[in-house]
Tab-separated table of C-alpha atoms in Angstrom:
chain	number	residue	atom	x	y	z
A	21	MET	CA	108.718	105.478	108.966
A	22	VAL	CA	109.699	107.203	111.783
A	23	ASP	CA	111.273	111.015	112.350
A	24	SER	CA	113.711	111.912	114.658
A	25	ALA	CA	113.438	113.575	118.170
A	26	ARG	CA	115.628	115.576	120.182
A	27	GLY	CA	117.270	113.748	123.133
A	28	ARG	CA	117.958	111.095	120.027
A	29	ARG	CA	114.153	109.990	120.366
A	30	ALA	CA	112.207	108.837	117.034
A	31	GLU	CA	109.707	109.158	117.084
A	32	LEU	CA	106.653	107.108	114.880
A	33	VAL	CA	105.629	109.108	112.038
A	34	ALA	CA	103.355	105.776	110.286
A	35	VAL	CA	104.135	102.197	110.010
A	36	GLY	CA	102.988	99.503	107.077
A	37	VAL	CA	102.996	95.953	105.460
A	38	ILE	CA	102.706	95.290	101.759
A	39	ARG	CA	101.637	91.277	101.500
A	40	THR	CA	100.323	90.025	97.783
A	41	ASP	CA	98.321	87.398	96.753
A	42	PRO	CA	100.102	84.092	96.925
A	43	GLU	CA	98.230	82.370	94.126
A	44	LEU	CA	98.965	85.845	91.825
A	45	SER	CA	102.549	85.120	89.432
A	46	VAL	CA	105.433	86.342	90.959
A	47	ASP	CA	105.851	89.070	87.987
A	48	LEU	CA	102.736	89.909	88.926
A	49	ARG	CA	102.928	90.274	92.567
A	50	LEU	CA	106.219	92.326	92.373
A	51	LEU	CA	103.979	95.156	90.837
A	52	ARG	CA	101.912	95.350	93.112
A	53	ILE	CA	104.455	95.651	95.652
A	54	ALA	CA	106.180	98.198	93.282
A	55	GLU	CA	102.488	100.063	93.022
A	56	ARG	CA	101.959	100.378	96.523
A	57	LEU	CA	105.741	101.517	96.997
A	58	ASP	CA	104.946	104.040	94.984
A	59	ALA	CA	102.289	105.584	96.408
A	60	TRP	CA	103.605	105.025	100.130
A	61	PHE	CA	107.075	107.272	98.670
A	62	ASP	CA	104.133	109.950	97.403
A	63	GLU	CA	102.689	110.001	100.877
A	64	HIS	CA	105.032	110.255	103.599
A	65	VAL	CA	108.446	111.448	101.312
A	66	PRO	CA	111.513	110.048	102.729
A	67	ASP	CA	114.684	111.815	103.079
A	68	VAL	CA	116.167	108.415	103.102
A	69	VAL	CA	114.565	104.652	102.571
A	70	ALA	CA	116.626	101.949	104.992
A	71	VAL	CA	116.877	98.557	103.690
A	72	GLU	CA	117.437	95.119	105.078
A	73	ARG	CA	120.948	93.400	103.657
A	74	VAL	CA	120.274	90.154	101.980
A	75	PHE	CA	122.096	87.272	102.860
A	76	ALA	CA	121.804	83.824	101.930
A	77	GLN	CA	119.505	81.736	104.692
A	78	HIS	CA	119.236	78.028	104.763
A	79	ASN	CA	115.628	78.869	102.413
A	80	VAL	CA	116.284	80.840	98.769
A	81	GLY	CA	113.383	80.781	98.231
A	82	THR	CA	111.918	83.293	100.986
A	83	VAL	CA	115.405	85.206	100.437
A	84	MET	CA	115.012	85.835	96.718
A	85	GLY	CA	111.498	87.228	97.131
A	86	THR	CA	112.709	89.391	100.089
A	87	ALA	CA	115.738	90.797	97.796
A	88	GLN	CA	113.253	90.535	94.809
A	89	ALA	CA	111.019	93.190	97.122
A	90	ALA	CA	113.885	94.811	98.457
A	91	GLY	CA	115.186	95.878	94.760
A	92	LEU	CA	111.873	97.617	94.241
A	93	ALA	CA	112.412	100.066	97.367
A	94	MET	CA	115.660	101.007	96.381
A	95	VAL	CA	114.852	101.854	92.744
A	96	GLY	CA	111.927	103.398	94.107
A	97	ALA	CA	114.018	105.327	96.588
A	98	ALA	CA	116.580	105.999	93.167
A	99	LYS	CA	113.500	106.723	91.130
A	100	ARG	CA	113.056	110.238	93.659
A	101	GLY	CA	116.543	110.563	94.175
A	102	VAL	CA	115.933	109.146	98.043
A	103	PRO	CA	119.433	107.524	98.568
A	104	VAL	CA	119.092	104.464	100.103
A	105	ALA	CA	121.510	102.759	103.267
A	106	LEU	CA	121.527	98.715	103.438
A	107	HIS	CA	121.935	98.020	107.611
A	108	THR	CA	122.716	93.751	108.027
A	109	PRO	CA	119.915	92.330	110.298
A	110	SER	CA	122.342	91.666	113.183
A	111	GLU	CA	123.487	95.550	112.546
A	112	VAL	CA	119.438	96.560	112.933
A	113	LYS	CA	119.003	94.166	116.247
A	114	ALA	CA	122.465	95.915	117.996
A	115	ALA	CA	121.001	99.273	117.284
A	116	VAL	CA	117.465	98.453	118.879
A	117	THR	CA	118.355	95.714	121.794
A	118	GLY	CA	122.010	96.051	122.599
A	119	SER	CA	122.626	92.906	121.065
A	120	GLY	CA	123.442	91.394	117.627
A	121	ARG	CA	121.728	87.852	118.571
A	122	ALA	CA	118.173	89.565	119.660
A	123	GLY	CA	115.242	87.040	119.143
A	124	LYS	CA	112.069	88.649	117.326
A	125	GLU	CA	109.990	89.123	120.819
A	126	GLN	CA	112.730	91.407	122.122
A	127	VAL	CA	113.219	93.502	119.278
A	128	GLN	CA	109.423	93.879	118.749
A	129	ARG	CA	109.431	95.527	122.616
A	130	MET	CA	112.005	97.302	121.878
A	131	VAL	CA	110.854	99.129	119.378
A	132	ALA	CA	107.589	99.807	121.087
A	133	SER	CA	109.985	100.965	124.372
A	134	ILE	CA	111.407	103.216	121.623
A	135	LEU	CA	108.583	104.748	120.003
A	136	GLY	CA	106.431	105.101	123.410
A	137	LEU	CA	103.849	102.399	122.184
A	138	ALA	CA	101.649	100.258	123.975
A	139	GLU	CA	102.190	97.338	122.603
A	140	PRO	CA	104.555	96.190	119.510
A	141	PRO	CA	103.679	96.808	116.433
A	142	LYS	CA	101.716	93.826	114.613
A	143	PRO	CA	102.418	92.009	112.118
A	144	ALA	CA	106.220	91.098	113.434
A	145	ASP	CA	107.268	92.834	109.879
A	146	ALA	CA	106.099	96.020	110.623
A	147	ALA	CA	108.309	96.244	114.219
A	148	ASP	CA	110.862	94.898	112.005
A	149	ALA	CA	110.598	97.682	109.883
A	150	LEU	CA	111.143	100.500	112.519
A	151	ALA	CA	113.705	98.901	113.989
A	152	LEU	CA	115.809	98.987	110.243
A	153	ALA	CA	114.360	102.900	110.081
A	154	ILE	CA	115.481	103.393	114.467
A	155	CYS	CA	118.779	101.412	113.346
A	156	HIS	CA	119.254	104.044	110.461
A	157	LEU	CA	118.633	107.009	112.110
A	158	TRP	CA	120.998	106.687	115.374
A	159	ARG	CA	123.649	105.723	112.510
A	160	PRO	CA	123.089	108.105	109.780
A	161	SER	CA	126.188	108.154	108.097
A	162	GLY	CA	128.119	104.991	106.354
A	163	ALA	CA	126.073	103.078	105.148
A	164	LEU	CA	123.967	104.513	102.189
A	165	GLN	CA	124.361	102.789	99.029
A	166	GLY	CA	126.877	104.846	96.480
A	167	GLY	CA	128.801	106.422	99.390
A	168	GLU	CA	129.350	110.123	98.844
A	169	ARG	CA	128.820	109.974	95.094
A	170	HIS	CA	125.077	109.662	96.018
A	171	GLU	CA	123.588	113.515	97.058
A	172	LEU	CA	122.434	113.774	100.015
A	173	THR	CA	119.136	115.800	100.438
A	174	PRO	CA	118.743	119.125	102.462
A	175	ALA	CA	118.239	117.521	105.710
A	176	GLN	CA	121.239	115.381	105.492
A	177	ARG	CA	123.244	117.689	104.316
A	178	ALA	CA	122.268	119.771	107.260
A	179	TRP	CA	122.681	116.347	109.340
A	180	ALA	CA	125.763	115.667	108.526
A	181	ALA	CA	127.316	119.386	109.146
A	182	ALA	CA	126.088	119.625	112.263
A	183	GLU	CA	127.088	115.754	113.537
A	184	HIS	CA	130.497	116.734	112.300
A	185	ALA	CA	129.957	120.054	113.340
A	186	ALA	CA	129.875	118.017	116.780
A	187	LYS	CA	132.890	115.585	116.367
A	188	GLY	CA	134.892	118.575	115.368
A	189	ARG	CA	135.899	117.530	112.403
A	190	ARG	CA	134.880	119.604	108.464
A	191	SER	CA	131.421	118.747	106.311
A	192	PRO	CA	130.999	116.900	103.911
A	193	ARG	CA	130.266	118.673	100.583
């Protein structure tokens, strides 16, 4: 979780990685993830949830697990009326490094630099999650699921109105 700071900067609020016992059945692993996500949402009350857009790779098993966990995050957000944004891995890499083909280590170093951390967040999944949050923070419009049909929070409406005013456009409703 990151927050907006002056000068288009991002500040670290919190970061965590949910791990489950690989010996558990898939349904129980997903239950544990859902429970931890619910606790995270309740503790941190986000304005928006950014999720990596899952795409098919060579390892279908990994993609399925990632898609299932992403779905839980989207449902958890939807239950609370929190908008969800989807960003592709290359969009996230480009946002934090300037290159959509950046490697994991470069993303980790840039996340640490952007957030003013002494070292990259561990494990690598934590840095990936923060990169996703930074990407959305810097690209707040156009990626929300449901587009204009989704009701924005008061903070998001104020942000969007300020952005549109700065660009000389009418604010969204």
